[in-house]
């Protein structure tokens, strides 16, 4: 039997715990993450020749390490390297939810999307083309209604298939020539570090430009990282002077991308009676 770790990630109230319960039934227990009071819900599910260890990560809107929850979710993904991340997305709040999706994809771990609450979305006339969504994010999309235990088998099937192929995430968001130029240079310097890095290099380079303190703390403990850190700091200063706060520029580009994906894959149907009256 193959044992695989499946982590559920998503915004608060997207239906993570509901789907966690659907997946694990009574095979679960609750503890804490080491050193913090954040609850760790872990369970177990057999599927064909596989055994999934299912982890319900804390609900977050991002992975910027702005809160204990964000830090716990991010550390789990980076350090424990789950074989598959199932990103539970609230279909009634797609645009906001995709902001987290994007950050999950940028960690370069295998991700699938469970488009949850499609019952509520349908009722509101929000029609999401999951094929277009999957195409735009280069990531499998499964529909689910957690409250009715619908889509659970699909989540397991796609998770199993995706974890098995364990393809590195093919998705890359580009941030414009100035930032890309800086990223190229920093990534190049990060490549010359002999120690294996826990985080993807492009992700680390982005974090250095954003001024993410946790990421710089991590990197400064790695031998041979001095030049990369110093160069990133120079680029950061330069960007500040030329274009403004790099963290803002990066966030704006993420929002632009998410808005475009949303517009591309979603159609809102107005109530018929309202439009004909
Ligand atoms: P979490 O914060 O992500 O763990 O979300 P929960 O699993 O606690 O779910 C939040 C609320 O949404 C609960 O009241 C669930 O019963 C409800 N819920 C979860 N999935 C669905 C769904 O697909 N459709 C509907 N209508 N409600 C859902
Ligand atoms: K909740
Ligand atoms: Mg929950």
PDB file of C-alpha atoms and ligand atoms in Angstrom, residues 11-17, ligand 2:
ATOM      1  CA  UNK A  11     -10.383  30.089   3.133  1.00  0.00           C
ATOM      2  CA  UNK A  12     -12.276  29.950   6.435  1.00  0.00           C
ATOM      3  CA  UNK A  13     -15.824  28.619   5.920  1.00  0.00           C
ATOM      4  CA  UNK A  14     -15.093  27.196   2.484  1.00  0.00           C
ATOM      5  CA  UNK A  15     -16.176  23.760   3.744  1.00  0.00           C
ATOM      6  CA  UNK A  16     -12.821  22.223   4.653  1.00  0.00           C
ATOM      7  CA  UNK A  17     -13.915  20.538   7.847  1.00  0.00           C
TER       8      UNK A  17
HETATM    9  K1  LIG B   2     -15.915  27.282  10.365  1.00  0.00           K
END
